[in-house]
XYZ file of C-alpha atoms in Angstrom:
700
model
C 60.887 184.973 164.286
C 59.678 183.104 161.272
C 56.136 182.199 160.256
C 56.575 178.343 160.903
C 58.417 179.049 164.338
C 55.664 181.224 165.207
C 53.002 178.560 164.276
C 54.780 176.023 166.274
C 55.064 178.319 169.292
C 51.644 178.740 169.160
C 50.788 175.043 168.918
C 52.679 174.479 171.803
C 51.097 177.050 173.969
C 47.519 176.084 172.579
C 48.468 172.249 173.913
C 49.357 173.525 177.334
C 46.517 175.799 177.890
C 44.348 172.939 177.057
C 46.172 170.524 179.215
C 45.528 172.915 182.324
C 42.041 173.809 181.237
C 41.239 170.008 181.158
C 42.821 169.423 184.581
C 40.992 172.405 186.107
C 37.466 170.897 184.719
C 38.144 167.617 186.113
C 39.076 169.284 189.477
C 35.980 171.328 189.518
C 33.861 167.938 188.826
C 35.694 165.756 191.402
C 34.762 168.365 194.246
C 38.258 168.583 195.629
C 40.548 170.986 196.256
C 44.365 171.174 195.101
C 45.321 170.161 198.936
C 43.145 167.310 198.916
C 43.972 166.390 195.339
C 47.607 166.309 196.286
C 47.254 164.205 199.313
C 45.383 161.451 197.386
C 47.715 161.324 194.505
C 50.658 161.491 196.896
C 52.217 164.404 195.224
C 53.651 167.645 196.738
C 51.375 170.634 197.055
C 53.569 172.749 194.974
C 53.680 170.339 192.120
C 50.047 170.195 191.933
C 49.617 173.717 192.025
C 52.202 174.438 189.254
C 50.208 172.077 187.216
C 47.251 174.484 187.189
C 49.385 177.294 187.016
C 49.157 179.242 183.774
C 52.532 180.722 183.746
C 54.317 177.673 185.224
C 56.511 175.148 183.682
C 55.336 172.144 181.730
C 54.274 169.288 184.365
C 56.092 166.048 183.929
C 54.639 162.935 182.485
C 54.123 161.183 185.674
C 52.547 164.257 187.354
C 49.860 164.225 184.652
C 49.274 160.494 184.420
C 48.706 160.610 188.065
C 46.257 163.332 188.298
C 44.437 162.253 185.444
C 44.019 158.956 187.026
C 42.834 160.609 190.321
C 40.362 162.599 188.598
C 38.878 160.188 186.367
C 39.971 161.463 183.186
C 41.664 159.658 180.190
C 45.587 159.667 180.717
C 46.384 158.959 176.942
C 44.610 162.186 175.970
C 46.412 164.141 178.578
C 49.755 162.757 177.766
C 49.518 163.493 174.380
C 48.504 167.441 174.984
C 51.577 167.446 177.519
C 53.943 165.947 174.831
C 52.890 168.636 172.402
C 53.223 171.324 175.195
C 56.781 170.118 175.959
C 58.129 170.165 172.550
C 58.097 174.118 172.944
C 61.536 175.033 173.450
C 60.697 178.383 174.911
C 58.333 176.863 177.669
C 59.880 176.398 181.291
C 61.647 173.411 182.002
C 61.929 171.986 185.209
C 65.197 171.466 186.846
C 66.794 168.140 186.073
C 64.812 167.679 182.897
C 67.480 169.007 180.688
C 68.995 165.134 180.369
C 67.412 162.055 181.618
C 68.722 160.140 184.231
C 71.012 160.989 187.195
C 74.756 159.864 188.141
C 75.320 156.173 188.563
C 76.237 156.674 192.288
C 73.062 158.034 193.183
C 71.057 155.084 192.071
C 69.957 152.179 194.700
C 70.314 148.905 192.981
C 67.103 147.588 194.044
C 65.476 150.591 192.291
C 67.070 149.348 189.096
C 65.230 145.949 189.734
C 67.912 144.181 191.293
C 65.990 141.250 193.314
C 66.436 141.782 197.018
C 67.973 138.657 198.635
C 67.101 137.571 202.236
C 64.539 138.269 204.427
C 64.177 141.992 205.346
C 61.578 143.907 207.069
C 59.837 147.058 205.224
C 60.873 149.016 202.516
C 64.337 148.629 201.545
C 65.703 147.037 204.508
C 65.355 147.268 208.513
C 64.639 150.725 209.610
C 64.720 152.047 206.010
C 68.255 151.059 205.570
C 69.686 150.118 202.338
C 69.258 146.214 201.855
C 72.713 144.515 201.395
C 73.304 142.697 198.509
C 75.146 139.097 198.602
C 78.452 138.791 197.234
C 78.963 138.778 193.396
C 80.402 135.648 191.920
C 81.717 136.505 188.290
C 81.180 134.076 185.306
C 81.758 133.909 181.780
C 79.103 136.641 180.602
C 80.715 139.142 182.877
C 83.950 138.963 180.683
C 81.661 140.265 177.697
C 80.049 142.602 179.854
C 83.304 144.253 181.086
C 84.487 144.578 177.528
C 81.591 146.577 176.595
C 82.030 148.695 179.285
C 85.663 148.997 178.367
C 84.689 150.069 174.739
C 82.318 152.762 176.232
C 84.925 154.162 178.133
C 86.819 154.459 174.866
C 84.189 156.519 173.262
C 82.227 153.763 171.374
C 78.325 153.219 171.794
C 77.591 149.599 172.756
C 74.568 147.517 173.931
C 74.085 144.099 175.056
C 70.640 142.358 176.002
C 71.234 139.586 178.625
C 69.074 136.720 177.775
C 68.134 134.209 180.440
C 65.539 132.647 182.672
C 64.175 134.361 185.535
C 66.468 135.302 188.580
C 69.428 133.978 186.846
C 71.404 136.837 187.907
C 70.952 139.193 184.510
C 70.180 142.400 186.333
C 72.643 142.165 188.780
C 75.575 141.524 186.313
C 74.235 144.461 184.440
C 74.675 146.553 187.561
C 78.222 145.275 188.759
C 79.107 146.140 185.112
C 78.704 149.851 185.228
C 80.238 150.553 188.439
C 83.484 151.300 186.795
C 81.720 153.789 184.620
C 80.269 155.789 187.872
C 83.808 157.432 188.574
C 83.979 158.270 185.150
C 80.896 160.846 185.619
C 78.504 158.675 183.719
C 74.672 159.202 184.287
C 71.936 156.091 184.099
C 68.660 156.755 182.926
C 65.948 154.011 183.594
C 62.570 154.699 181.527
C 59.512 153.727 183.672
C 56.856 156.729 184.149
C 54.172 156.768 183.360
C 54.953 153.478 181.515
C 58.245 152.092 180.477
C 57.499 152.200 176.648
C 56.356 155.948 177.195
C 59.013 157.212 178.898
C 61.460 155.712 176.406
C 60.405 157.076 173.294
C 59.277 160.376 175.198
C 62.906 161.143 176.462
C 65.470 159.271 174.061
C 66.174 162.236 172.041
C 67.409 163.926 175.006
C 70.087 161.547 175.981
C 73.451 162.807 176.094
C 76.959 161.001 175.617
C 78.246 159.190 178.792
C 74.792 157.707 179.627
C 73.680 154.302 180.246
C 70.329 153.387 179.063
C 68.772 150.943 181.501
C 66.428 148.656 179.701
C 65.689 145.847 182.343
C 63.121 143.595 181.192
C 63.278 144.847 177.612
C 60.169 143.418 176.596
C 58.483 146.296 178.501
C 60.032 148.377 175.703
C 60.441 146.427 172.399
C 57.168 143.848 172.813
C 54.997 147.179 173.358
C 52.366 146.767 170.770
C 52.034 150.267 169.835
C 55.344 151.863 170.517
C 57.830 148.614 170.557
C 59.067 149.313 166.746
C 59.453 153.040 167.255
C 61.643 152.800 170.625
C 63.751 149.925 168.914
C 64.266 152.132 165.877
C 65.193 155.195 168.420
C 67.523 153.167 170.476
C 69.055 152.069 167.012
C 69.474 155.982 166.169
C 71.184 156.493 169.277
C 73.696 154.062 168.984
C 74.698 154.838 165.398
C 74.793 158.678 166.049
C 78.679 159.684 166.408
C 77.497 163.182 167.996
C 75.771 161.696 170.970
C 78.404 158.755 171.658
C 79.219 157.203 173.756
C 76.122 155.813 175.116
C 75.812 152.065 176.655
C 72.412 150.485 176.724
C 71.796 147.491 178.887
C 68.913 145.217 178.897
C 67.309 141.754 180.015
C 65.332 139.498 178.353
C 63.755 136.041 178.927
C 64.316 133.594 176.477
C 60.964 133.225 175.198
C 60.934 136.785 174.317
C 64.429 136.508 172.661
C 62.753 133.952 170.278
C 59.459 135.966 169.756
C 61.842 139.054 168.727
C 64.094 137.311 166.718
C 61.924 134.808 164.714
C 61.808 135.268 161.257
C 58.299 136.439 159.834
C 56.427 133.574 157.608
C 55.741 134.599 153.876
C 52.762 136.508 153.438
C 52.406 137.518 157.275
C 52.911 140.476 159.003
C 56.570 141.042 160.287
C 55.652 143.020 164.389
C 59.371 142.833 165.229
C 61.468 143.901 162.222
C 63.090 146.744 164.072
C 63.624 144.981 167.558
C 65.041 141.835 165.400
C 67.558 144.217 163.541
C 68.456 145.949 167.054
C 69.008 142.697 168.854
C 71.194 140.974 166.211
C 74.627 140.589 167.628
C 73.664 142.153 170.835
C 72.507 139.490 172.904
C 74.311 137.331 175.648
C 73.181 134.148 177.169
C 73.365 133.964 181.210
C 73.445 130.168 182.374
C 70.909 128.813 184.275
C 73.497 127.309 187.049
C 76.824 127.900 188.520
C 79.440 125.559 186.843
C 81.977 124.294 189.166
C 84.384 127.299 188.853
C 81.796 129.824 190.154
C 80.484 127.428 193.192
C 84.257 127.337 193.924
C 84.448 130.895 194.093
C 80.768 131.429 196.003
C 82.240 129.160 198.612
C 85.587 131.043 198.774
C 83.260 134.168 199.556
C 80.709 132.361 201.809
C 83.745 131.578 204.068
C 85.131 135.000 204.188
C 81.971 135.933 206.189
C 79.100 136.675 203.146
C 76.227 134.978 205.079
C 73.676 135.475 202.571
C 75.630 133.614 200.161
C 76.588 130.970 202.702
C 73.001 130.475 203.324
C 72.175 129.876 199.572
C 74.991 127.340 199.210
C 73.300 125.101 201.741
C 70.453 124.820 199.508
C 71.549 125.395 196.249
C 75.088 123.829 195.629
C 74.069 120.517 194.578
C 72.184 122.110 191.667
C 73.605 125.247 191.056
C 70.786 127.400 191.054
C 72.208 130.002 193.570
C 71.021 133.223 192.341
C 67.369 131.730 191.983
C 67.479 130.735 195.470
C 69.027 134.126 196.353
C 66.081 136.143 194.632
C 63.363 133.573 195.537
C 63.972 133.506 199.190
C 62.413 136.839 200.387
C 58.936 136.324 198.291
C 58.769 132.685 199.433
C 58.842 133.928 202.862
C 56.369 136.713 202.351
C 54.011 134.255 200.398
C 53.948 132.292 203.796
C 53.552 135.043 206.138
C 50.657 136.744 204.046
C 48.946 133.495 202.551
C 45.672 132.273 203.058
C 44.845 130.433 206.092
C 44.421 127.263 204.552
C 47.636 127.891 202.750
C 49.293 128.755 205.565
C 48.158 125.557 207.298
C 49.386 123.192 204.442
C 52.703 124.865 204.573
C 52.970 124.348 208.437
C 51.987 120.833 208.430
C 54.580 120.485 205.547
C 57.341 122.248 207.361
C 56.804 120.132 210.573
C 56.882 116.877 208.417
C 60.135 117.538 206.791
C 61.845 118.797 210.196
C 60.749 115.838 211.888
C 61.933 113.774 208.950
C 59.417 112.608 206.547
C 60.894 112.447 203.021
C 60.805 114.904 200.632
C 57.551 114.008 198.534
C 54.982 114.564 200.962
C 51.477 112.677 200.204
C 48.704 115.258 199.348
C 46.413 113.378 201.338
C 48.348 113.389 204.687
C 49.003 117.101 204.371
C 45.308 117.902 203.898
C 44.119 116.068 206.932
C 47.056 117.137 208.891
C 46.391 120.910 208.354
C 42.996 120.856 210.118
C 44.177 121.420 213.666
C 46.607 124.062 212.354
C 43.560 126.557 211.435
C 41.725 128.489 213.968
C 38.301 127.875 214.818
C 36.823 130.702 212.592
C 38.827 129.785 209.854
C 37.761 126.099 210.006
C 34.261 127.333 209.456
C 35.163 129.227 206.406
C 36.224 126.200 204.419
C 34.670 125.134 201.230
C 34.611 121.630 199.871
C 37.518 122.417 197.412
C 39.611 124.339 200.045
C 42.715 122.234 199.406
C 42.731 122.175 196.009
C 42.626 126.066 196.105
C 45.391 126.144 198.731
C 47.585 124.100 196.693
C 46.913 126.031 193.582
C 48.109 128.952 195.422
C 51.272 127.644 196.847
C 52.277 126.264 193.305
C 52.051 129.806 191.774
C 55.987 130.581 191.313
C 57.973 133.276 192.351
C 61.151 134.562 191.241
C 63.786 131.939 190.014
C 60.811 129.482 189.295
C 60.227 128.773 192.433
C 57.056 128.023 194.473
C 56.381 127.601 198.522
C 54.862 124.051 197.753
C 54.327 122.616 194.421
C 53.484 118.860 193.235
C 56.289 116.618 193.002
C 57.142 115.538 190.039
C 59.612 112.262 189.538
C 62.126 111.380 187.093
C 60.727 108.584 184.353
C 61.297 105.304 185.331
C 64.505 103.475 183.564
C 63.494 100.189 182.231
C 65.597 97.473 181.579
C 66.316 96.576 178.016
C 64.448 93.658 176.604
C 60.732 93.138 175.935
C 58.130 94.623 178.292
C 54.607 93.304 178.522
C 51.720 96.038 177.551
C 49.554 94.588 180.348
C 52.153 94.805 183.157
C 50.484 96.708 185.945
C 51.986 100.003 186.877
C 52.490 100.987 190.631
C 49.698 103.250 191.787
C 51.154 106.539 192.781
C 49.569 109.064 195.140
C 49.589 112.880 194.474
C 52.597 114.411 196.561
C 53.639 117.703 197.157
C 57.348 119.222 197.585
C 58.105 121.931 200.012
C 60.523 124.491 198.827
C 63.677 124.289 200.443
C 64.186 127.564 201.562
C 60.867 127.054 203.507
C 62.065 124.031 205.035
C 65.349 125.459 206.257
C 63.418 128.572 207.437
C 61.070 125.986 209.671
C 63.787 124.223 210.971
C 64.905 127.403 212.991
C 61.692 129.094 213.866
C 59.520 125.927 214.522
C 62.171 123.771 216.591
C 60.327 124.443 219.730
C 56.845 124.075 218.403
C 54.850 120.432 218.586
C 52.557 119.449 215.934
C 49.130 119.453 216.849
C 46.952 115.878 217.155
C 45.635 116.269 213.641
C 49.289 116.180 212.503
C 50.025 112.637 214.093
C 46.593 110.978 213.220
C 47.417 111.962 209.392
C 50.719 110.348 209.608
C 49.297 107.090 211.177
C 46.604 107.060 208.366
C 48.515 108.014 205.104
C 52.131 107.664 205.679
C 53.085 104.144 204.204
C 56.737 104.435 204.299
C 58.454 102.525 207.489
C 61.482 104.987 207.634
C 58.636 107.968 207.824
C 56.526 106.375 210.175
C 59.414 105.315 212.707
C 60.934 109.094 212.399
C 57.404 110.500 213.053
C 57.131 107.851 216.179
C 60.354 108.939 217.708
C 59.463 112.593 217.420
C 56.190 111.679 219.221
C 58.212 109.791 221.890
C 60.509 112.291 222.551
C 57.585 115.045 222.836
C 55.835 112.632 225.226
C 53.038 111.834 222.867
C 53.423 108.302 223.962
C 50.127 106.877 222.813
C 50.353 108.444 219.211
C 54.043 107.070 219.417
C 53.209 103.588 220.177
C 50.453 103.627 217.621
C 53.009 104.754 214.946
C 55.579 102.288 215.694
C 52.490 99.660 215.530
C 51.897 101.098 212.061
C 55.607 100.971 211.006
C 55.619 97.422 212.486
C 52.660 96.298 210.179
C 54.413 97.519 206.855
C 57.638 95.559 207.724
C 59.793 97.669 210.124
C 61.859 95.562 212.525
C 63.294 98.851 213.830
C 59.634 99.578 215.384
C 59.544 96.188 216.881
C 62.836 97.047 218.754
C 61.263 100.595 219.563
C 57.987 99.100 220.770
C 59.999 96.649 222.929
C 61.750 99.327 224.537
C 58.624 101.281 225.671
C 57.057 98.176 226.798
C 60.247 97.860 228.828
C 59.890 101.245 230.315
C 56.306 100.562 231.093
C 56.982 97.399 233.117
C 55.602 95.070 230.618
C 58.396 92.857 230.556
C 56.832 89.587 228.966
C 55.488 91.640 225.898
C 58.901 93.646 225.579
C 60.641 90.262 225.338
C 58.240 89.094 222.957
C 58.698 91.875 220.750
C 62.291 92.274 220.642
C 62.220 88.231 219.845
C 60.462 89.102 216.922
C 62.883 91.778 215.689
C 65.660 89.235 216.353
C 64.224 86.590 214.587
C 63.197 89.019 211.675
C 67.487 89.779 211.275
C 67.604 92.807 213.783
C 69.528 91.665 216.958
C 69.313 95.345 218.678
C 66.178 94.653 220.208
C 67.608 92.045 222.191
C 70.700 93.991 222.934
C 68.915 97.085 223.612
C 66.854 95.059 225.976
C 69.635 93.221 227.645
C 71.470 96.807 228.363
C 67.903 98.172 229.932
C 67.776 95.172 232.351
C 71.402 95.352 233.197
C 71.130 99.046 234.059
C 68.171 98.372 236.004
C 70.104 95.768 237.968
C 68.630 92.588 236.281
C 71.980 91.248 235.162
C 71.046 87.729 235.068
C 68.214 88.269 232.953
C 70.346 90.870 230.778
C 73.170 88.073 230.422
C 70.657 85.271 229.309
C 69.242 87.592 226.729
C 73.123 87.878 225.490
C 73.583 84.105 225.401
C 70.479 83.862 223.158
C 72.138 86.452 220.856
C 75.607 84.571 221.020
C 73.836 81.088 220.159
C 72.099 82.779 217.236
C 75.465 83.567 215.566
C 74.849 87.405 216.297
C 78.650 88.114 216.669
C 78.484 91.793 216.388
C 75.769 92.559 218.948
C 77.836 90.260 221.325
C 80.905 92.324 221.086
C 78.489 95.700 221.543
C 77.459 93.774 224.772
C 81.027 93.271 226.167
C 82.124 96.868 225.646
C 78.949 97.661 227.746
C 80.229 95.609 230.097
C 83.491 96.914 230.168
C 82.046 100.406 230.911
C 80.524 98.698 234.045
C 83.446 97.222 235.085
C 82.817 93.771 234.582
C 85.294 92.597 232.309
C 85.340 89.128 233.081
C 81.769 88.521 231.808
C 82.420 90.477 228.688
C 85.636 88.487 227.876
C 83.577 85.210 228.503
C 81.269 86.337 225.781
C 84.282 87.274 223.498
C 85.397 83.882 223.371
C 82.227 82.464 222.219
C 83.614 80.618 218.840
C 81.641 83.104 216.898
C 84.066 86.020 217.286
C 86.841 84.398 215.532
C 86.790 87.445 212.594
C 89.740 89.874 212.780
C 87.402 92.707 213.697
C 86.057 90.883 216.942
C 89.828 90.507 217.602
C 90.833 94.011 217.414
C 87.720 95.260 219.212
C 88.660 92.720 222.229
C 92.118 94.325 221.851
C 90.823 97.508 222.164
C 88.647 96.611 225.177
C 91.782 94.929 226.988
C 94.096 98.042 226.292
C 91.429 100.429 227.978
C 92.024 98.355 230.910
C 95.679 98.701 230.737
C 96.203 94.957 229.910
C 98.882 95.674 227.395
C 100.368 92.392 227.032
C 96.967 90.619 226.710
C 96.334 93.217 224.009
C 99.712 92.559 222.335
C 98.906 88.848 222.502
C 95.808 89.162 220.505
C 97.203 91.000 217.309
C 97.804 88.630 214.431
C 101.732 88.048 213.821
C 101.880 89.775 210.284
C 99.520 91.705 208.450
C 99.153 89.359 205.787
C 95.275 89.053 206.228
C 92.491 91.147 206.859
C 91.572 94.366 204.624
C 93.285 97.815 204.719
C 91.057 98.952 207.201
C 91.659 96.223 209.651
C 95.684 96.681 208.852
C 95.662 100.146 209.753
C 93.480 99.589 213.014
C 96.250 97.058 213.671
C 98.647 99.583 212.996
C 97.166 102.031 215.539
C 96.529 99.481 217.952
C 100.046 98.355 218.105
C 101.233 101.927 218.352
C 98.877 102.537 221.390
C 100.157 99.279 223.432
C 103.675 101.107 222.962
C 104.760 98.456 220.404
C 106.096 101.228 218.028
C 108.846 99.558 216.210
C 106.050 96.952 215.006
C 103.678 99.743 214.372
C 106.341 101.364 212.012
C 107.346 98.227 210.474
C 103.691 97.578 209.642
C 103.194 101.291 208.390
C 106.203 100.998 206.090
C 104.537 97.883 204.643
C 101.578 99.647 203.871
C 103.046 102.475 202.388
C 105.037 100.301 200.160
C 101.576 98.696 199.075
C 100.313 102.298 198.062
C 99.109 104.043 201.295
C 101.257 106.656 202.833
C 98.281 107.387 204.950
C 99.397 104.922 207.614
C 102.837 106.739 207.643
C 101.343 110.204 208.138
C 99.038 108.520 211.142
C 102.301 107.193 212.512
C 104.025 110.620 212.442
C 101.129 112.151 213.936
C 101.049 109.710 216.991
C 104.857 110.304 217.512
C 104.793 114.146 217.336
C 102.055 114.087 219.777
C 103.791 111.423 222.004
C 106.642 114.250 222.010
C 109.176 111.483 220.172
C 109.818 113.490 217.404
C 113.705 113.382 217.839
C 113.727 109.712 218.023
C 110.923 108.766 215.554
C 111.526 111.613 212.814
C 110.100 110.285 209.343
C 113.158 111.374 207.442
C 115.452 109.331 209.570
C 114.050 106.115 208.242
C 111.605 106.811 205.427
C 113.707 106.136 202.369
C 111.348 107.823 199.678
C 111.458 111.763 200.967
C 109.102 114.119 202.106
C 106.260 116.094 200.474
C 106.693 120.134 200.805
C 104.097 119.792 203.676
C 106.680 117.351 205.563
C 104.479 114.502 204.878
C 105.875 111.304 203.313
C 105.906 110.870 199.625
C 104.000 108.064 197.630
C 106.403 105.130 197.812
C 108.117 104.532 194.470
C 108.088 101.000 193.016
């Protein structure tokens, strides 16, 4: 052995001896034995014993770091000794340390930081079973990844770093891309212990061909203030060394880190990322925030094949296309709700109940704060501070994966002003701070809280703070359905105060059911005078059902005299169902019912009574008047009245005018009637049929 080799060996041996001596001193100072230390460090008893054993192997970096922390010793100094000792080629090497990583097929994707999707209980999933991944939708960047994998399989080293915002699918794309390499026997190395940067720099020299270098969240490697530039240089050396090819380096970065590492330095200033910039040049790939139309179409196709996770996400994300963010954020949103502080949970549950009962998307902060009080248990109320709501709202606004948050301040789009001069002194509408509940938690609550009735504070806060008539009506109806009748009455009155005629109608119904007929009629008349005849109509139906037909018909006559034709027609249908057709038809004959729709409704009414001749007599002689919907209804009514020739002639006229729907409708009716032989379309339709057997568009 040469003098230099002997010197190096002595150096390595001395470092290993000092490492073990310092660990032994720390153990003695702690007052623990090795068994107790192993238990506290969550390490195997044999692993701990070998770390102190004079002729044992060099302990792993993770073992040294964990023991140092548990013994209250500086990890950096011990890790430096471990590096020096491990460089001794004659020192014992632990099994599996000959080359970093393990076969791709032995990795579980969530251990490589692929975000879980959908709720699960503990560990990786229910009962410790691996959590399922949703179906993967390939997009444009997957083609570039696939080409890099093909190049690696062909023997050429490649590197790609996917750049995109949080939870856009970067890590999942890398995982899907390397699957073809699993069958080729490739290994995957994910350096992370004791820190990502230390692990990468320590073992990158031992990377062998046919290895995937997994640099997820690459800022932890390239951005390390002490080791980042050395890591960038080592990766570059790995990629350009023909003797170590092929290797495939895959990483992910957020856009802000990509900009930071790629920025050119200002003259005269330090250049802290020169090696990282050189490494990333030409090796980055953008991942879009949203699914485009083609990706959404593919996602819907997979969801229809039974992918429940994907189908669930699409119910919320199909309009804005942020599908991967929804999938990644859902588990963390649920965890934040289940493990949040009591005030935060109370605000969330008040918001959940408000949304499932129909309140609009942007929930007034004052409403939620007051509503939350009864969602808190007594001891939790006693612990509240003066600023509890602000603290809880800040907690809920903290984002999770995919830039989502359980509940965050609502921000509307800037108002679009019409062109022209505007007054600088024009008053701006007052705005009330509002909050928006995460879509996933809203959907979750519609299932888990569907049978729960909100507490008193919820209804009182709605009465005090909600100002939109539609919101008030929906909450009032929810209270009425849950037999909170006093609160329903108060909420309807509040809605009426802010201009809702629908609330007046609902109040009239409540008064009628309570036996206050005078007040009910007064409220219904107020609604009718304000342009909503449904109150009088509902009141008439209620009185008729109670046996007061004279009072009901008097109300309907008032509607007819006021020109509320549609309400009269609805009453006629209602009376038909009660087998009092003469009264209904006497009202249909009112002068205000000359509109074609009214005639068609009356024709349908008479057809229901099998008075087909009377129904046919009401049809206009030709389809020259009325809009397209009326003419289609007329064709349908004529066919139903067994005037099939007239229906067929009308359908042809409509198709000649450019609408083949009428012909297709007639074909369906004839088929259902069992007349496919005598009414086959191809016998009389001159324009031919589509491949599916339906009439083609008329040629002009």
